[in-house]
Each structure stands twice: as C-alpha cells, then as structure tokens.
PDB file of N, CA and C and ligand atoms in Angstrom:
ATOM      1  N   MET A   1    -126.734  -5.840  -1.272  1.00  0.00           N
ATOM      2  CA  MET A   1    -126.756  -6.799  -2.371  1.00  0.00           C
ATOM      3  C   MET A   1    -127.064  -6.080  -3.677  1.00  0.00           C
ATOM      4  N   THR A   2    -126.557  -6.624  -4.771  1.00  0.00           N
ATOM      5  CA  THR A   2    -126.760  -6.008  -6.082  1.00  0.00           C
ATOM      6  C   THR A   2    -127.780  -6.824  -6.886  1.00  0.00           C
ATOM      7  N   PRO A   3    -128.303  -6.243  -7.966  1.00  0.00           N
ATOM      8  CA  PRO A   3    -129.206  -7.019  -8.842  1.00  0.00           C
ATOM      9  C   PRO A   3    -128.551  -8.301  -9.355  1.00  0.00           C
ATOM     10  N   ASP A   4    -127.255  -8.247  -9.594  1.00  0.00           N
ATOM     11  CA  ASP A   4    -126.556  -9.471 -10.035  1.00  0.00           C
ATOM     12  C   ASP A   4    -126.568 -10.537  -8.949  1.00  0.00           C
ATOM     13  N   ASP A   5    -126.449 -10.107  -7.696  1.00  0.00           N
ATOM     14  CA  ASP A   5    -126.515 -11.069  -6.583  1.00  0.00           C
ATOM     15  C   ASP A   5    -127.881 -11.752  -6.565  1.00  0.00           C
ATOM     16  N   TYR A   6    -128.939 -10.962  -6.720  1.00  0.00           N
ATOM     17  CA  TYR A   6    -130.292 -11.531  -6.707  1.00  0.00           C
ATOM     18  C   TYR A   6    -130.474 -12.515  -7.868  1.00  0.00           C
ATOM     19  N   ALA A   7    -129.980 -12.128  -9.030  1.00  0.00           N
ATOM     20  CA  ALA A   7    -130.111 -12.997 -10.207  1.00  0.00           C
ATOM     21  C   ALA A   7    -129.349 -14.301 -10.013  1.00  0.00           C
ATOM     22  N   GLU A   8    -128.201 -14.216  -9.415  1.00  0.00           N
ATOM     23  CA  GLU A   8    -127.395 -15.419  -9.183  1.00  0.00           C
ATOM     24  C   GLU A   8    -128.088 -16.358  -8.193  1.00  0.00           C
ATOM     25  N   ILE A   9    -128.677 -15.802  -7.169  1.00  0.00           N
ATOM     26  CA  ILE A   9    -129.391 -16.629  -6.190  1.00  0.00           C
ATOM     27  C   ILE A   9    -130.586 -17.309  -6.856  1.00  0.00           C
ATOM     28  N   ALA A  10    -131.355 -16.540  -7.627  1.00  0.00           N
ATOM     29  CA  ALA A  10    -132.521 -17.114  -8.308  1.00  0.00           C
ATOM     30  C   ALA A  10    -132.104 -18.244  -9.234  1.00  0.00           C
ATOM     31  N   LYS A  11    -131.022 -18.050  -9.946  1.00  0.00           N
ATOM     32  CA  LYS A  11    -130.511 -19.084 -10.850  1.00  0.00           C
ATOM     33  C   LYS A  11    -130.069 -20.324 -10.076  1.00  0.00           C
ATOM     34  N   ARG A  12    -129.441 -20.109  -8.932  1.00  0.00           N
ATOM     35  CA  ARG A  12    -128.944 -21.221  -8.107  1.00  0.00           C
ATOM     36  C   ARG A  12    -130.086 -22.125  -7.647  1.00  0.00           C
ATOM     37  N   LEU A  13    -131.263 -21.527  -7.456  1.00  0.00           N
ATOM     38  CA  LEU A  13    -132.399 -22.297  -6.953  1.00  0.00           C
ATOM     39  C   LEU A  13    -133.047 -23.167  -8.025  1.00  0.00           C
ATOM     40  N   ASP A  14    -132.673 -22.989  -9.274  1.00  0.00           N
ATOM     41  CA  ASP A  14    -133.248 -23.802 -10.349  1.00  0.00           C
ATOM     42  C   ASP A  14    -133.111 -25.294 -10.067  1.00  0.00           C
ATOM     43  N   ARG A  15    -132.027 -25.682  -9.420  1.00  0.00           N
ATOM     44  CA  ARG A  15    -131.782 -27.110  -9.183  1.00  0.00           C
ATOM     45  C   ARG A  15    -132.836 -27.726  -8.258  1.00  0.00           C
ATOM     46  N   LEU A  16    -133.574 -26.874  -7.533  1.00  0.00           N
ATOM     47  CA  LEU A  16    -134.580 -27.381  -6.603  1.00  0.00           C
ATOM     48  C   LEU A  16    -135.995 -27.310  -7.169  1.00  0.00           C
ATOM     49  N   ALA A  17    -136.125 -26.885  -8.396  1.00  0.00           N
ATOM     50  CA  ALA A  17    -137.453 -26.624  -8.961  1.00  0.00           C
ATOM     51  C   ALA A  17    -138.363 -27.848  -8.950  1.00  0.00           C
ATOM     52  N   ARG A  18    -137.798 -29.016  -9.087  1.00  0.00           N
ATOM     53  CA  ARG A  18    -138.628 -30.223  -9.168  1.00  0.00           C
ATOM     54  C   ARG A  18    -138.755 -30.960  -7.840  1.00  0.00           C
ATOM     55  N   VAL A  19    -138.187 -30.415  -6.807  1.00  0.00           N
ATOM     56  CA  VAL A  19    -138.288 -31.058  -5.491  1.00  0.00           C
ATOM     57  C   VAL A  19    -139.653 -30.714  -4.891  1.00  0.00           C
ATOM     58  N   PRO A  20    -140.427 -31.722  -4.484  1.00  0.00           N
ATOM     59  CA  PRO A  20    -141.751 -31.440  -3.920  1.00  0.00           C
ATOM     60  C   PRO A  20    -141.681 -30.599  -2.640  1.00  0.00           C
ATOM     61  N   ASP A  21    -142.739 -29.830  -2.390  1.00  0.00           N
ATOM     62  CA  ASP A  21    -142.802 -28.979  -1.189  1.00  0.00           C
ATOM     63  C   ASP A  21    -142.560 -29.772   0.084  1.00  0.00           C
ATOM     64  N   GLU A  22    -143.199 -30.938   0.181  1.00  0.00           N
ATOM     65  CA  GLU A  22    -143.103 -31.702   1.425  1.00  0.00           C
ATOM     66  C   GLU A  22    -141.691 -32.218   1.683  1.00  0.00           C
ATOM     67  N   VAL A  23    -140.959 -32.475   0.619  1.00  0.00           N
ATOM     68  CA  VAL A  23    -139.563 -32.911   0.782  1.00  0.00           C
ATOM     69  C   VAL A  23    -138.723 -31.738   1.279  1.00  0.00           C
ATOM     70  N   LEU A  24    -138.927 -30.575   0.683  1.00  0.00           N
ATOM     71  CA  LEU A  24    -138.202 -29.388   1.143  1.00  0.00           C
ATOM     72  C   LEU A  24    -138.514 -29.106   2.607  1.00  0.00           C
ATOM     73  N   ALA A  25    -139.785 -29.164   2.969  1.00  0.00           N
ATOM     74  CA  ALA A  25    -140.187 -28.873   4.346  1.00  0.00           C
ATOM     75  C   ALA A  25    -139.553 -29.861   5.315  1.00  0.00           C
ATOM     76  N   GLU A  26    -139.509 -31.116   4.938  1.00  0.00           N
ATOM     77  CA  GLU A  26    -138.939 -32.132   5.814  1.00  0.00           C
ATOM     78  C   GLU A  26    -137.441 -31.895   6.006  1.00  0.00           C
ATOM     79  N   VAL A  27    -136.745 -31.591   4.933  1.00  0.00           N
ATOM     80  CA  VAL A  27    -135.295 -31.360   5.005  1.00  0.00           C
ATOM     81  C   VAL A  27    -134.994 -30.107   5.830  1.00  0.00           C
ATOM     82  N   VAL A  28    -135.745 -29.062   5.593  1.00  0.00           N
ATOM     83  CA  VAL A  28    -135.473 -27.796   6.289  1.00  0.00           C
ATOM     84  C   VAL A  28    -135.746 -27.923   7.788  1.00  0.00           C
ATOM     85  N   THR A  29    -136.850 -28.548   8.149  1.00  0.00           N
ATOM     86  CA  THR A  29    -137.165 -28.660   9.580  1.00  0.00           C
ATOM     87  C   THR A  29    -136.246 -29.661  10.279  1.00  0.00           C
ATOM     88  N   ARG A  30    -135.720 -30.602   9.546  1.00  0.00           N
ATOM     89  CA  ARG A  30    -134.812 -31.582  10.150  1.00  0.00           C
ATOM     90  C   ARG A  30    -133.390 -31.044  10.284  1.00  0.00           C
ATOM     91  N   GLU A  31    -132.933 -30.294   9.275  1.00  0.00           N
ATOM     92  CA  GLU A  31    -131.521 -29.901   9.246  1.00  0.00           C
ATOM     93  C   GLU A  31    -131.267 -28.413   9.436  1.00  0.00           C
ATOM     94  N   GLY A  32    -132.305 -27.603   9.347  1.00  0.00           N
ATOM     95  CA  GLY A  32    -132.107 -26.157   9.481  1.00  0.00           C
ATOM     96  C   GLY A  32    -131.617 -25.783  10.879  1.00  0.00           C
ATOM     97  N   LEU A  33    -130.580 -25.015  10.928  1.00  0.00           N
ATOM     98  CA  LEU A  33    -129.986 -24.658  12.220  1.00  0.00           C
ATOM     99  C   LEU A  33    -130.989 -24.019  13.170  1.00  0.00           C
ATOM    100  N   CYS A  34    -131.832 -23.141  12.659  1.00  0.00           N
ATOM    101  CA  CYS A  34    -132.734 -22.418  13.553  1.00  0.00           C
ATOM    102  C   CYS A  34    -133.820 -23.302  14.135  1.00  0.00           C
ATOM    103  N   PHE A  35    -133.961 -24.505  13.622  1.00  0.00           N
ATOM    104  CA  PHE A  35    -134.984 -25.400  14.146  1.00  0.00           C
ATOM    105  C   PHE A  35    -134.473 -26.247  15.303  1.00  0.00           C
ATOM    106  N   TRP A  36    -133.167 -26.238  15.524  1.00  0.00           N
ATOM    107  CA  TRP A  36    -132.669 -26.996  16.673  1.00  0.00           C
ATOM    108  C   TRP A  36    -131.588 -26.262  17.471  1.00  0.00           C
ATOM    109  N   MET A  37    -131.031 -25.188  16.912  1.00  0.00           N
ATOM    110  CA  MET A  37    -130.006 -24.439  17.652  1.00  0.00           C
ATOM    111  C   MET A  37    -130.624 -23.479  18.667  1.00  0.00           C
ATOM    112  N   PHE A  38    -131.781 -22.915  18.306  1.00  0.00           N
ATOM    113  CA  PHE A  38    -132.433 -21.972  19.202  1.00  0.00           C
ATOM    114  C   PHE A  38    -133.909 -21.893  18.827  1.00  0.00           C
ATOM    115  N   ASP A  39    -134.648 -21.211  19.658  1.00  0.00           N
ATOM    116  CA  ASP A  39    -136.093 -21.114  19.463  1.00  0.00           C
ATOM    117  C   ASP A  39    -136.421 -19.845  18.669  1.00  0.00           C
ATOM    118  N   ARG A  40    -136.925 -20.025  17.447  1.00  0.00           N
ATOM    119  CA  ARG A  40    -137.255 -18.866  16.614  1.00  0.00           C
ATOM    120  C   ARG A  40    -138.267 -17.957  17.288  1.00  0.00           C
ATOM    121  N   ASP A  41    -139.150 -18.537  18.098  1.00  0.00           N
ATOM    122  CA  ASP A  41    -140.192 -17.730  18.734  1.00  0.00           C
ATOM    123  C   ASP A  41    -139.629 -16.755  19.766  1.00  0.00           C
ATOM    124  N   GLU A  42    -138.419 -17.013  20.218  1.00  0.00           N
ATOM    125  CA  GLU A  42    -137.814 -16.135  21.222  1.00  0.00           C
ATOM    126  C   GLU A  42    -136.990 -15.021  20.587  1.00  0.00           C
ATOM    127  N   MET A  43    -136.885 -15.028  19.278  1.00  0.00           N
ATOM    128  CA  MET A  43    -136.105 -14.003  18.609  1.00  0.00           C
ATOM    129  C   MET A  43    -136.889 -12.699  18.519  1.00  0.00           C
ATOM    130  N   PRO A  44    -136.208 -11.557  18.541  1.00  0.00           N
ATOM    131  CA  PRO A  44    -136.916 -10.276  18.434  1.00  0.00           C
ATOM    132  C   PRO A  44    -137.565 -10.129  17.068  1.00  0.00           C
ATOM    133  N   ASP A  45    -138.680  -9.437  17.052  1.00  0.00           N
ATOM    134  CA  ASP A  45    -139.368  -9.186  15.787  1.00  0.00           C
ATOM    135  C   ASP A  45    -138.732  -7.975  15.108  1.00  0.00           C
ATOM    136  N   LEU A  46    -137.986  -8.244  14.071  1.00  0.00           N
ATOM    137  CA  LEU A  46    -137.284  -7.166  13.376  1.00  0.00           C
ATOM    138  C   LEU A  46    -137.833  -6.957  11.976  1.00  0.00           C
ATOM    139  N   SER A  47    -138.982  -7.548  11.700  1.00  0.00           N
ATOM    140  CA  SER A  47    -139.524  -7.412  10.357  1.00  0.00           C
ATOM    141  C   SER A  47    -139.785  -5.935  10.040  1.00  0.00           C
ATOM    142  N   GLY A  48    -139.455  -5.555   8.848  1.00  0.00           N
ATOM    143  CA  GLY A  48    -139.651  -4.185   8.424  1.00  0.00           C
ATOM    144  C   GLY A  48    -138.467  -3.293   8.703  1.00  0.00           C
ATOM    145  N   LYS A  49    -137.519  -3.795   9.483  1.00  0.00           N
ATOM    146  CA  LYS A  49    -136.303  -3.017   9.761  1.00  0.00           C
ATOM    147  C   LYS A  49    -135.182  -3.680   8.990  1.00  0.00           C
ATOM    148  N   ASP A  50    -134.902  -3.145   7.843  1.00  0.00           N
ATOM    149  CA  ASP A  50    -134.058  -3.857   6.892  1.00  0.00           C
ATOM    150  C   ASP A  50    -132.648  -4.129   7.392  1.00  0.00           C
ATOM    151  N   ALA A  51    -131.972  -3.136   7.884  1.00  0.00           N
ATOM    152  CA  ALA A  51    -130.571  -3.350   8.280  1.00  0.00           C
ATOM    153  C   ALA A  51    -130.448  -4.380   9.398  1.00  0.00           C
ATOM    154  N   PRO A  52    -131.217  -4.259  10.491  1.00  0.00           N
ATOM    155  CA  PRO A  52    -131.133  -5.294  11.517  1.00  0.00           C
ATOM    156  C   PRO A  52    -131.550  -6.655  10.990  1.00  0.00           C
ATOM    157  N   ASP A  53    -132.508  -6.680  10.077  1.00  0.00           N
ATOM    158  CA  ASP A  53    -132.965  -7.931   9.496  1.00  0.00           C
ATOM    159  C   ASP A  53    -131.821  -8.616   8.746  1.00  0.00           C
ATOM    160  N   ARG A  54    -131.049  -7.841   8.027  1.00  0.00           N
ATOM    161  CA  ARG A  54    -129.896  -8.405   7.303  1.00  0.00           C
ATOM    162  C   ARG A  54    -128.841  -8.918   8.271  1.00  0.00           C
ATOM    163  N   GLU A  55    -128.628  -8.175   9.319  1.00  0.00           N
ATOM    164  CA  GLU A  55    -127.652  -8.618  10.315  1.00  0.00           C
ATOM    165  C   GLU A  55    -128.115  -9.906  10.972  1.00  0.00           C
ATOM    166  N   LEU A  56    -129.396  -9.958  11.285  1.00  0.00           N
ATOM    167  CA  LEU A  56    -129.943 -11.158  11.913  1.00  0.00           C
ATOM    168  C   LEU A  56    -129.846 -12.347  10.960  1.00  0.00           C
ATOM    169  N   ALA A  57    -130.152 -12.138   9.717  1.00  0.00           N
ATOM    170  CA  ALA A  57    -130.076 -13.229   8.735  1.00  0.00           C
ATOM    171  C   ALA A  57    -128.659 -13.745   8.613  1.00  0.00           C
ATOM    172  N   SER A  58    -127.722 -12.826   8.578  1.00  0.00           N
ATOM    173  CA  SER A  58    -126.320 -13.208   8.458  1.00  0.00           C
ATOM    174  C   SER A  58    -125.876 -14.013   9.669  1.00  0.00           C
ATOM    175  N   TRP A  59    -126.304 -13.582  10.839  1.00  0.00           N
ATOM    176  CA  TRP A  59    -125.919 -14.267  12.080  1.00  0.00           C
ATOM    177  C   TRP A  59    -126.644 -15.598  12.221  1.00  0.00           C
ATOM    178  N   MET A  60    -127.944 -15.566  12.032  1.00  0.00           N
ATOM    179  CA  MET A  60    -128.767 -16.737  12.326  1.00  0.00           C
ATOM    180  C   MET A  60    -128.505 -17.890  11.368  1.00  0.00           C
ATOM    181  N   CYS A  61    -128.293 -17.597  10.113  1.00  0.00           N
ATOM    182  CA  CYS A  61    -128.217 -18.642   9.097  1.00  0.00           C
ATOM    183  C   CYS A  61    -126.786 -19.046   8.752  1.00  0.00           C
ATOM    184  N   ALA A  62    -125.817 -18.412   9.385  1.00  0.00           N
ATOM    185  CA  ALA A  62    -124.423 -18.747   9.082  1.00  0.00           C
ATOM    186  C   ALA A  62    -124.166 -20.227   9.341  1.00  0.00           C
ATOM    187  N   GLY A  63    -123.706 -20.907   8.327  1.00  0.00           N
ATOM    188  CA  GLY A  63    -123.372 -22.323   8.479  1.00  0.00           C
ATOM    189  C   GLY A  63    -124.540 -23.270   8.329  1.00  0.00           C
ATOM    190  N   CYS A  64    -125.733 -22.752   8.100  1.00  0.00           N
ATOM    191  CA  CYS A  64    -126.881 -23.644   7.931  1.00  0.00           C
ATOM    192  C   CYS A  64    -126.696 -24.462   6.639  1.00  0.00           C
ATOM    193  N   PRO A  65    -126.900 -25.766   6.710  1.00  0.00           N
ATOM    194  CA  PRO A  65    -126.666 -26.608   5.531  1.00  0.00           C
ATOM    195  C   PRO A  65    -127.824 -26.628   4.529  1.00  0.00           C
ATOM    196  N   VAL A  66    -128.935 -25.970   4.863  1.00  0.00           N
ATOM    197  CA  VAL A  66    -130.105 -26.043   3.966  1.00  0.00           C
ATOM    198  C   VAL A  66    -130.613 -24.644   3.584  1.00  0.00           C
ATOM    199  N   ILE A  67    -129.696 -23.734   3.382  1.00  0.00           N
ATOM    200  CA  ILE A  67    -130.079 -22.356   3.047  1.00  0.00           C
ATOM    201  C   ILE A  67    -130.901 -22.317   1.751  1.00  0.00           C
ATOM    202  N   ASP A  68    -130.437 -22.983   0.715  1.00  0.00           N
ATOM    203  CA  ASP A  68    -131.159 -22.933  -0.561  1.00  0.00           C
ATOM    204  C   ASP A  68    -132.532 -23.586  -0.449  1.00  0.00           C
ATOM    205  N   GLU A  69    -132.595 -24.712   0.246  1.00  0.00           N
ATOM    206  CA  GLU A  69    -133.882 -25.398   0.409  1.00  0.00           C
ATOM    207  C   GLU A  69    -134.866 -24.517   1.193  1.00  0.00           C
ATOM    208  N   CYS A  70    -134.362 -23.867   2.228  1.00  0.00           N
ATOM    209  CA  CYS A  70    -135.185 -22.962   3.028  1.00  0.00           C
ATOM    210  C   CYS A  70    -135.690 -21.799   2.186  1.00  0.00           C
ATOM    211  N   LEU A  71    -134.807 -21.220   1.402  1.00  0.00           N
ATOM    212  CA  LEU A  71    -135.189 -20.093   0.559  1.00  0.00           C
ATOM    213  C   LEU A  71    -136.198 -20.515  -0.508  1.00  0.00           C
ATOM    214  N   GLU A  72    -135.954 -21.646  -1.134  1.00  0.00           N
ATOM    215  CA  GLU A  72    -136.877 -22.151  -2.151  1.00  0.00           C
ATOM    216  C   GLU A  72    -138.276 -22.360  -1.566  1.00  0.00           C
ATOM    217  N   LEU A  73    -138.321 -22.976  -0.406  1.00  0.00           N
ATOM    218  CA  LEU A  73    -139.614 -23.254   0.229  1.00  0.00           C
ATOM    219  C   LEU A  73    -140.332 -21.958   0.596  1.00  0.00           C
ATOM    220  N   GLU A  74    -139.607 -21.010   1.114  1.00  0.00           N
ATOM    221  CA  GLU A  74    -140.218 -19.736   1.500  1.00  0.00           C
ATOM    222  C   GLU A  74    -140.735 -18.975   0.277  1.00  0.00           C
ATOM    223  N   LEU A  75    -139.981 -18.996  -0.804  1.00  0.00           N
ATOM    224  CA  LEU A  75    -140.423 -18.314  -2.026  1.00  0.00           C
ATOM    225  C   LEU A  75    -141.689 -18.967  -2.569  1.00  0.00           C
ATOM    226  N   ARG A  76    -141.778 -20.289  -2.457  1.00  0.00           N
ATOM    227  CA  ARG A  76    -142.981 -20.984  -2.934  1.00  0.00           C
ATOM    228  C   ARG A  76    -144.186 -20.698  -2.054  1.00  0.00           C
ATOM    229  N   THR A  77    -143.991 -20.727  -0.747  1.00  0.00           N
ATOM    230  CA  THR A  77    -145.138 -20.655   0.158  1.00  0.00           C
ATOM    231  C   THR A  77    -145.563 -19.224   0.487  1.00  0.00           C
ATOM    232  N   ALA A  78    -144.614 -18.342   0.665  1.00  0.00           N
ATOM    233  CA  ALA A  78    -144.954 -16.964   1.038  1.00  0.00           C
ATOM    234  C   ALA A  78    -144.856 -16.008  -0.144  1.00  0.00           C
ATOM    235  N   GLY A  79    -144.045 -16.365  -1.106  1.00  0.00           N
ATOM    236  CA  GLY A  79    -143.922 -15.531  -2.295  1.00  0.00           C
ATOM    237  C   GLY A  79    -143.506 -14.111  -1.972  1.00  0.00           C
ATOM    238  N   ASP A  80    -144.211 -13.186  -2.557  1.00  0.00           N
ATOM    239  CA  ASP A  80    -143.883 -11.773  -2.407  1.00  0.00           C
ATOM    240  C   ASP A  80    -144.250 -11.235  -1.022  1.00  0.00           C
ATOM    241  N   HIS A  81    -144.981 -12.023  -0.242  1.00  0.00           N
ATOM    242  CA  HIS A  81    -145.420 -11.575   1.088  1.00  0.00           C
ATOM    243  C   HIS A  81    -144.505 -12.083   2.189  1.00  0.00           C
ATOM    244  N   THR A  82    -143.377 -12.584   1.818  1.00  0.00           N
ATOM    245  CA  THR A  82    -142.446 -13.144   2.782  1.00  0.00           C
ATOM    246  C   THR A  82    -141.980 -12.095   3.791  1.00  0.00           C
ATOM    247  N   VAL A  83    -141.916 -12.504   5.057  1.00  0.00           N
ATOM    248  CA  VAL A  83    -141.454 -11.601   6.117  1.00  0.00           C
ATOM    249  C   VAL A  83    -140.459 -12.317   7.013  1.00  0.00           C
ATOM    250  N   GLY A  84    -139.657 -11.528   7.695  1.00  0.00           N
ATOM    251  CA  GLY A  84    -138.704 -12.095   8.636  1.00  0.00           C
ATOM    252  C   GLY A  84    -137.462 -12.619   7.947  1.00  0.00           C
ATOM    253  N   VAL A  85    -136.816 -13.550   8.619  1.00  0.00           N
ATOM    254  CA  VAL A  85    -135.568 -14.121   8.105  1.00  0.00           C
ATOM    255  C   VAL A  85    -135.791 -15.564   7.698  1.00  0.00           C
ATOM    256  N   TRP A  86    -135.499 -15.848   6.441  1.00  0.00           N
ATOM    257  CA  TRP A  86    -135.512 -17.214   5.915  1.00  0.00           C
ATOM    258  C   TRP A  86    -134.460 -17.285   4.821  1.00  0.00           C
ATOM    259  N   GLY A  87    -133.841 -18.428   4.716  1.00  0.00           N
ATOM    260  CA  GLY A  87    -132.888 -18.632   3.628  1.00  0.00           C
ATOM    261  C   GLY A  87    -131.711 -17.677   3.634  1.00  0.00           C
ATOM    262  N   ALA A  88    -131.326 -17.235   4.823  1.00  0.00           N
ATOM    263  CA  ALA A  88    -130.170 -16.347   4.984  1.00  0.00           C
ATOM    264  C   ALA A  88    -130.356 -14.990   4.330  1.00  0.00           C
ATOM    265  N   LEU A  89    -131.599 -14.612   4.088  1.00  0.00           N
ATOM    266  CA  LEU A  89    -131.855 -13.305   3.475  1.00  0.00           C
ATOM    267  C   LEU A  89    -132.880 -12.515   4.280  1.00  0.00           C
ATOM    268  N   ALA A  90    -132.709 -11.222   4.292  1.00  0.00           N
ATOM    269  CA  ALA A  90    -133.722 -10.324   4.833  1.00  0.00           C
ATOM    270  C   ALA A  90    -134.905 -10.292   3.872  1.00  0.00           C
ATOM    271  N   GLU A  91    -136.051  -9.868   4.381  1.00  0.00           N
ATOM    272  CA  GLU A  91    -137.263  -9.931   3.551  1.00  0.00           C
ATOM    273  C   GLU A  91    -137.175  -9.056   2.296  1.00  0.00           C
ATOM    274  N   THR A  92    -136.526  -7.917   2.395  1.00  0.00           N
ATOM    275  CA  THR A  92    -136.432  -7.067   1.196  1.00  0.00           C
ATOM    276  C   THR A  92    -135.577  -7.754   0.127  1.00  0.00           C
ATOM    277  N   ASP A  93    -134.528  -8.422   0.558  1.00  0.00           N
ATOM    278  CA  ASP A  93    -133.690  -9.149  -0.401  1.00  0.00           C
ATOM    279  C   ASP A  93    -134.462 -10.336  -0.986  1.00  0.00           C
ATOM    280  N   ARG A  94    -135.224 -11.006  -0.130  1.00  0.00           N
ATOM    281  CA  ARG A  94    -135.988 -12.164  -0.624  1.00  0.00           C
ATOM    282  C   ARG A  94    -137.054 -11.746  -1.633  1.00  0.00           C
ATOM    283  N   ARG A  95    -137.656 -10.595  -1.393  1.00  0.00           N
ATOM    284  CA  ARG A  95    -138.664 -10.122  -2.362  1.00  0.00           C
ATOM    285  C   ARG A  95    -138.015  -9.808  -3.706  1.00  0.00           C
ATOM    286  N   ALA A  96    -136.824  -9.262  -3.650  1.00  0.00           N
ATOM    287  CA  ALA A  96    -136.106  -8.976  -4.903  1.00  0.00           C
ATOM    288  C   ALA A  96    -135.750 -10.274  -5.616  1.00  0.00           C
ATOM    289  N   VAL A  97    -135.318 -11.274  -4.856  1.00  0.00           N
ATOM    290  CA  VAL A  97    -135.027 -12.585  -5.459  1.00  0.00           C
ATOM    291  C   VAL A  97    -136.303 -13.198  -6.008  1.00  0.00           C
ATOM    292  N   HIS A  98    -137.402 -13.026  -5.280  1.00  0.00           N
ATOM    293  CA  HIS A  98    -138.662 -13.646  -5.709  1.00  0.00           C
ATOM    294  C   HIS A  98    -139.071 -13.207  -7.104  1.00  0.00           C
ATOM    295  N   ARG A  99    -138.912 -11.949  -7.417  1.00  0.00           N
ATOM    296  CA  ARG A  99    -139.292 -11.464  -8.749  1.00  0.00           C
ATOM    297  C   ARG A  99    -138.511 -12.206  -9.837  1.00  0.00           C
ATOM    298  N   LEU A 100    -137.240 -12.380  -9.619  1.00  0.00           N
ATOM    299  CA  LEU A 100    -136.402 -13.061 -10.617  1.00  0.00           C
ATOM    300  C   LEU A 100    -136.662 -14.566 -10.628  1.00  0.00           C
ATOM    301  N   TRP A 101    -136.863 -15.125  -9.448  1.00  0.00           N
ATOM    302  CA  TRP A 101    -137.180 -16.553  -9.304  1.00  0.00           C
ATOM    303  C   TRP A 101    -138.484 -16.861 -10.044  1.00  0.00           C
ATOM    304  N   ARG A 102    -139.512 -16.023  -9.848  1.00  0.00           N
ATOM    305  CA  ARG A 102    -140.810 -16.202 -10.500  1.00  0.00           C
ATOM    306  C   ARG A 102    -140.650 -16.110 -12.016  1.00  0.00           C
ATOM    307  N   TRP A 103    -139.884 -15.141 -12.440  1.00  0.00           N
ATOM    308  CA  TRP A 103    -139.646 -14.932 -13.874  1.00  0.00           C
ATOM    309  C   TRP A 103    -138.999 -16.177 -14.476  1.00  0.00           C
ATOM    310  N   ARG A 104    -138.003 -16.704 -13.801  1.00  0.00           N
ATOM    311  CA  ARG A 104    -137.307 -17.891 -14.315  1.00  0.00           C
ATOM    312  C   ARG A 104    -138.253 -19.094 -14.370  1.00  0.00           C
ATOM    313  N   ARG A 105    -139.025 -19.293 -13.317  1.00  0.00           N
ATOM    314  CA  ARG A 105    -139.929 -20.446 -13.288  1.00  0.00           C
ATOM    315  C   ARG A 105    -141.017 -20.338 -14.350  1.00  0.00           C
ATOM    316  N   ASP A 106    -141.519 -19.140 -14.556  1.00  0.00           N
ATOM    317  CA  ASP A 106    -142.569 -18.954 -15.558  1.00  0.00           C
ATOM    318  C   ASP A 106    -142.066 -19.228 -16.976  1.00  0.00           C
ATOM    319  N   ARG A 107    -140.766 -19.095 -17.150  1.00  0.00           N
ATOM    320  CA  ARG A 107    -140.187 -19.310 -18.481  1.00  0.00           C
ATOM    321  C   ARG A 107    -139.421 -20.617 -18.575  1.00  0.00           C
ATOM    322  N   GLY A 108    -139.644 -21.481 -17.611  1.00  0.00           N
ATOM    323  CA  GLY A 108    -138.991 -22.782 -17.665  1.00  0.00           C
ATOM    324  C   GLY A 108    -137.494 -22.702 -17.457  1.00  0.00           C
ATOM    325  N   GLY A 109    -137.042 -21.683 -16.754  1.00  0.00           N
ATOM    326  CA  GLY A 109    -135.622 -21.504 -16.519  1.00  0.00           C
ATOM    327  C   GLY A 109    -134.980 -22.654 -15.767  1.00  0.00           C
ATOM    328  N   ALA A 110    -135.825 -23.472 -15.152  1.00  0.00           N
ATOM    329  CA  ALA A 110    -135.275 -24.563 -14.363  1.00  0.00           C
ATOM    330  C   ALA A 110    -134.951 -25.784 -15.203  1.00  0.00           C
ATOM    331  N   ARG A 111    -135.303 -25.771 -16.457  1.00  0.00           N
ATOM    332  CA  ARG A 111    -135.061 -26.972 -17.278  1.00  0.00           C
ATOM    333  C   ARG A 111    -133.641 -27.075 -17.759  1.00  0.00           C
TER     334      ARG A 111
HETATM  335  S1  SF4 B   1    -131.474 -20.914   6.263  1.00  0.00           S
HETATM  336 FE1  SF4 B   1    -131.743 -19.760   8.177  1.00  0.00          FE
HETATM  337  S2  SF4 B   1    -133.964 -19.600   8.440  1.00  0.00           S
HETATM  338 FE2  SF4 B   1    -133.571 -21.262   6.988  1.00  0.00          FE
HETATM  339  S3  SF4 B   1    -133.472 -23.162   8.180  1.00  0.00           S
HETATM  340 FE3  SF4 B   1    -131.377 -22.367   7.973  1.00  0.00          FE
HETATM  341  S4  SF4 B   1    -131.046 -21.138   9.816  1.00  0.00           S
HETATM  342 FE4  SF4 B   1    -133.261 -21.421   9.605  1.00  0.00          FE
END
C-alpha cells in the first residue's frame, strides 16, 4: 500500500465520524463476515508477521459488508496499538491509516 492509499482510506472514514461506538459495534458484530462465517479464535496468530497478516486480511475480509465500520471502530478503540486483522487491513497498514485518521479528526476533517 502507498501513502496515498492510507490517506484515501482515512478520508473515506470521515462519513462515520459521528456514528456512536455502540452503533458501530452492533453493526459490525451483526454483519461482519468473521463473526458468523468462522470462528476468529480458531485462526492462527499471525500478528507481527506483516506479509501473512496482509494475506489473511485480504482473504478473511473479502466481501465483508462492514469493512469501513469495522476499521473505524478498531481505530477508535485500539488506536495505534491495534493488532491482528480488522477492517481488511494488516496491523501495520492500520497503524499507518491511524496516523492520518487521527490527524483528520483532530482538525475536524470529518465536517
Ligand atoms: S472487515 Fe474483516 S475483521 Fe472486520 S468484521 Fe469484516 S470480516 Fe471481520
């Protein structure tokens, strides 16, 4: 992924800035593919291994209807300490998005 990709993702999430945490959590747990297609607890722990993490994210989240909501919620709750696969991104990619997402929110980019 490129810096432009990260910036575009952060910008895309602006539309969710005013959605309460509990609404995001409810939507993600109800509609997220990984919450009903398979058991996340049975997946291998690939945190810290970037390439496999990206492959897993690509495979696991393909077709999920709540990718943005999942990513928004993870950025809010875990922030820069995010690990594993959420929002169709590997943790290193999510941390890069988080910096730009935080910057936008701090400057009212969501308005
Ligand atoms: S985006 Fe990925 S991690 Fe998030 S709910 Fe969908 S399948 Fe699960």
